[in-house]
mmCIF file of C-alpha atoms in Angstrom:
data_model
loop_
_atom_site.group_PDB
_atom_site.id
_atom_site.type_symbol
_atom_site.label_atom_id
_atom_site.label_comp_id
_atom_site.label_asym_id
_atom_site.label_seq_id
_atom_site.Cartn_x
_atom_site.Cartn_y
_atom_site.Cartn_z
ATOM 1 C CA UNK A 1 0.564 -55.400 -23.226
ATOM 2 C CA UNK A 2 4.036 -54.997 -24.685
ATOM 3 C CA UNK A 3 6.497 -52.794 -22.866
ATOM 4 C CA UNK A 4 9.419 -51.145 -24.551
ATOM 5 C CA UNK A 5 12.740 -50.315 -22.994
ATOM 6 C CA UNK A 6 13.065 -46.568 -22.487
ATOM 7 C CA UNK A 7 15.980 -44.958 -24.305
ATOM 8 C CA UNK A 8 16.728 -41.289 -23.749
ATOM 9 C CA UNK A 9 17.313 -39.073 -26.779
ATOM 10 C CA UNK A 10 20.265 -36.677 -26.868
ATOM 11 C CA UNK A 11 18.053 -33.618 -27.449
ATOM 12 C CA UNK A 12 15.846 -34.410 -24.421
ATOM 13 C CA UNK A 13 18.720 -34.235 -21.895
ATOM 14 C CA UNK A 14 18.369 -31.541 -19.216
ATOM 15 C CA UNK A 15 21.715 -30.513 -17.767
ATOM 16 C CA UNK A 16 22.344 -28.938 -14.384
ATOM 17 C CA UNK A 17 25.534 -27.555 -12.858
ATOM 18 C CA UNK A 18 26.971 -28.915 -9.626
ATOM 19 C CA UNK A 19 29.690 -27.433 -7.413
ATOM 20 C CA UNK A 20 32.112 -29.606 -5.422
ATOM 21 C CA UNK A 21 34.478 -28.240 -2.794
ATOM 22 C CA UNK A 22 37.531 -30.547 -2.718
ATOM 23 C CA UNK A 23 38.909 -29.082 0.514
ATOM 24 C CA UNK A 24 39.946 -32.063 2.670
ATOM 25 C CA UNK A 25 38.078 -34.622 0.533
ATOM 26 C CA UNK A 26 39.636 -37.986 -0.374
ATOM 27 C CA UNK A 27 40.689 -38.093 -4.044
ATOM 28 C CA UNK A 28 39.214 -41.463 -5.047
ATOM 29 C CA UNK A 29 35.851 -40.925 -3.390
ATOM 30 C CA UNK A 30 35.501 -37.452 -4.887
ATOM 31 C CA UNK A 31 36.510 -38.685 -8.356
ATOM 32 C CA UNK A 32 34.041 -41.586 -8.233
ATOM 33 C CA UNK A 33 31.136 -39.287 -7.317
ATOM 34 C CA UNK A 34 32.101 -36.700 -9.964
ATOM 35 C CA UNK A 35 32.399 -39.423 -12.637
ATOM 36 C CA UNK A 36 28.960 -40.718 -11.693
ATOM 37 C CA UNK A 37 27.402 -37.276 -12.165
ATOM 38 C CA UNK A 38 29.303 -36.602 -15.424
ATOM 39 C CA UNK A 39 28.093 -39.918 -16.798
ATOM 40 C CA UNK A 40 24.485 -39.346 -15.671
ATOM 41 C CA UNK A 41 24.136 -42.488 -13.552
ATOM 42 C CA UNK A 42 22.500 -40.490 -10.764
ATOM 43 C CA UNK A 43 19.496 -39.751 -12.997
ATOM 44 C CA UNK A 44 16.395 -41.874 -13.274
ATOM 45 C CA UNK A 45 16.509 -41.908 -17.084
ATOM 46 C CA UNK A 46 20.160 -43.036 -17.438
ATOM 47 C CA UNK A 47 21.010 -44.441 -20.862
ATOM 48 C CA UNK A 48 24.511 -45.941 -21.229
ATOM 49 C CA UNK A 49 25.169 -44.861 -24.830
ATOM 50 C CA UNK A 50 23.964 -41.240 -24.394
ATOM 51 C CA UNK A 51 25.849 -38.393 -22.735
ATOM 52 C CA UNK A 52 23.116 -37.552 -20.228
ATOM 53 C CA UNK A 53 25.306 -36.273 -17.383
ATOM 54 C CA UNK A 54 25.514 -32.862 -15.766
ATOM 55 C CA UNK A 55 28.245 -30.221 -15.600
ATOM 56 C CA UNK A 56 30.527 -30.330 -12.563
ATOM 57 C CA UNK A 57 32.808 -27.591 -11.212
ATOM 58 C CA UNK A 58 35.439 -28.609 -8.655
ATOM 59 C CA UNK A 59 36.974 -25.831 -6.526
ATOM 60 C CA UNK A 60 39.940 -25.912 -4.107
ATOM 61 C CA UNK A 61 41.743 -28.727 -5.942
ATOM 62 C CA UNK A 62 44.982 -27.760 -4.177
ATOM 63 C CA UNK A 63 43.492 -28.984 -0.879
ATOM 64 C CA UNK A 64 42.624 -32.538 -2.020
ATOM 65 C CA UNK A 65 43.741 -35.361 0.284
ATOM 66 C CA UNK A 66 45.003 -38.857 -0.458
ATOM 67 C CA UNK A 67 45.198 -41.843 1.873
ATOM 68 C CA UNK A 68 47.919 -44.408 2.473
ATOM 69 C CA UNK A 69 50.992 -42.318 1.681
ATOM 70 C CA UNK A 70 50.010 -41.882 -1.971
ATOM 71 C CA UNK A 71 51.562 -38.414 -1.993
ATOM 72 C CA UNK A 72 55.022 -39.947 -2.161
ATOM 73 C CA UNK A 73 54.278 -43.357 -3.691
ATOM 74 C CA UNK A 74 51.732 -42.649 -6.455
ATOM 75 C CA UNK A 75 53.510 -42.112 -9.778
ATOM 76 C CA UNK A 76 52.139 -40.227 -12.807
ATOM 77 C CA UNK A 77 53.710 -41.329 -16.107
ATOM 78 C CA UNK A 78 53.872 -39.212 -19.255
ATOM 79 C CA UNK A 79 55.742 -39.785 -22.500
ATOM 80 C CA UNK A 80 56.614 -37.313 -25.236
ATOM 81 C CA UNK A 81 56.723 -39.968 -27.941
ATOM 82 C CA UNK A 82 60.479 -39.670 -28.435
ATOM 83 C CA UNK A 83 63.015 -42.253 -27.258
ATOM 84 C CA UNK A 84 63.828 -41.574 -23.620
ATOM 85 C CA UNK A 85 61.031 -39.002 -23.444
ATOM 86 C CA UNK A 86 59.287 -40.393 -20.387
ATOM 87 C CA UNK A 87 58.638 -38.447 -17.199
ATOM 88 C CA UNK A 88 57.785 -39.930 -13.833
ATOM 89 C CA UNK A 89 56.271 -37.524 -11.315
ATOM 90 C CA UNK A 90 54.987 -38.245 -7.828
ATOM 91 C CA UNK A 91 51.603 -37.009 -6.687
ATOM 92 C CA UNK A 92 53.270 -34.298 -4.572
ATOM 93 C CA UNK A 93 55.181 -32.963 -7.597
ATOM 94 C CA UNK A 94 52.064 -32.906 -9.772
ATOM 95 C CA UNK A 95 50.165 -31.178 -6.967
ATOM 96 C CA UNK A 96 52.872 -28.517 -6.748
ATOM 97 C CA UNK A 97 52.919 -27.915 -10.522
ATOM 98 C CA UNK A 98 49.204 -28.078 -11.333
ATOM 99 C CA UNK A 99 46.799 -29.540 -8.733
ATOM 100 C CA UNK A 100 43.944 -29.580 -11.241
ATOM 101 C CA UNK A 101 45.581 -32.458 -13.144
ATOM 102 C CA UNK A 102 45.266 -34.842 -10.182
ATOM 103 C CA UNK A 103 41.474 -34.621 -10.157
ATOM 104 C CA UNK A 104 41.253 -34.550 -13.952
ATOM 105 C CA UNK A 105 43.289 -37.760 -14.359
ATOM 106 C CA UNK A 106 41.390 -39.561 -11.589
ATOM 107 C CA UNK A 107 37.968 -38.713 -13.047
ATOM 108 C CA UNK A 108 39.038 -39.406 -16.635
ATOM 109 C CA UNK A 109 40.112 -42.924 -15.673
ATOM 110 C CA UNK A 110 36.626 -43.638 -14.319
ATOM 111 C CA UNK A 111 34.758 -42.565 -17.463
ATOM 112 C CA UNK A 112 34.157 -44.713 -20.570
ATOM 113 C CA UNK A 113 37.009 -44.822 -23.057
ATOM 114 C CA UNK A 114 36.371 -43.498 -26.572
ATOM 115 C CA UNK A 115 34.355 -40.634 -28.069
ATOM 116 C CA UNK A 116 31.602 -40.777 -25.415
ATOM 117 C CA UNK A 117 34.083 -40.451 -22.538
ATOM 118 C CA UNK A 118 35.889 -37.587 -24.275
ATOM 119 C CA UNK A 119 32.585 -35.696 -24.552
ATOM 120 C CA UNK A 120 31.829 -36.345 -20.873
ATOM 121 C CA UNK A 121 35.187 -35.099 -19.540
ATOM 122 C CA UNK A 122 34.626 -31.742 -21.285
ATOM 123 C CA UNK A 123 31.805 -31.035 -18.809
ATOM 124 C CA UNK A 124 34.280 -31.043 -15.908
ATOM 125 C CA UNK A 125 35.909 -27.795 -14.794
ATOM 126 C CA UNK A 126 38.553 -27.837 -12.059
ATOM 127 C CA UNK A 127 39.839 -24.742 -10.222
ATOM 128 C CA UNK A 128 42.991 -24.909 -8.094
ATOM 129 C CA UNK A 129 41.700 -22.330 -5.600
ATOM 130 C CA UNK A 130 38.317 -20.929 -4.734
ATOM 131 C CA UNK A 131 36.226 -19.478 -7.547
ATOM 132 C CA UNK A 132 32.925 -17.664 -7.795
ATOM 133 C CA UNK A 133 30.624 -20.115 -9.562
ATOM 134 C CA UNK A 134 26.941 -20.843 -9.256
ATOM 135 C CA UNK A 135 25.188 -24.172 -9.129
ATOM 136 C CA UNK A 136 23.880 -26.834 -6.800
ATOM 137 C CA UNK A 137 26.269 -28.216 -4.167
ATOM 138 C CA UNK A 138 27.127 -31.879 -4.734
ATOM 139 C CA UNK A 139 27.458 -34.205 -1.740
ATOM 140 C CA UNK A 140 30.639 -36.269 -1.807
#
């Protein structure tokens, strides 16, 4: 009896919505769990080349925690493309300006690079404060 490897089809994917409360959670652990759900690795029928993940909503991003003094030592680098157009911001400065970016950058770095990863990151919604959303709670 020959057995074939199962490969999920894009139209057969069933998506759910998960809610994560980031209040007091550690950034790296939260980002790793969210990336796993966005990618679909928590599902039994995971297929690496298909976007089979679920939607994730993160609330209370302003209350995220980091270990080891990363608030002052972690640097976020951006560049405008012009000579001398680089900006270096610490995690505390980014958190003050827009706390949603911290979680977004951390999760984006854990997803595949290329068109598949760009489709996956679109299923992530991050709210700085509390928001009224519905869905299943996600354990982190």
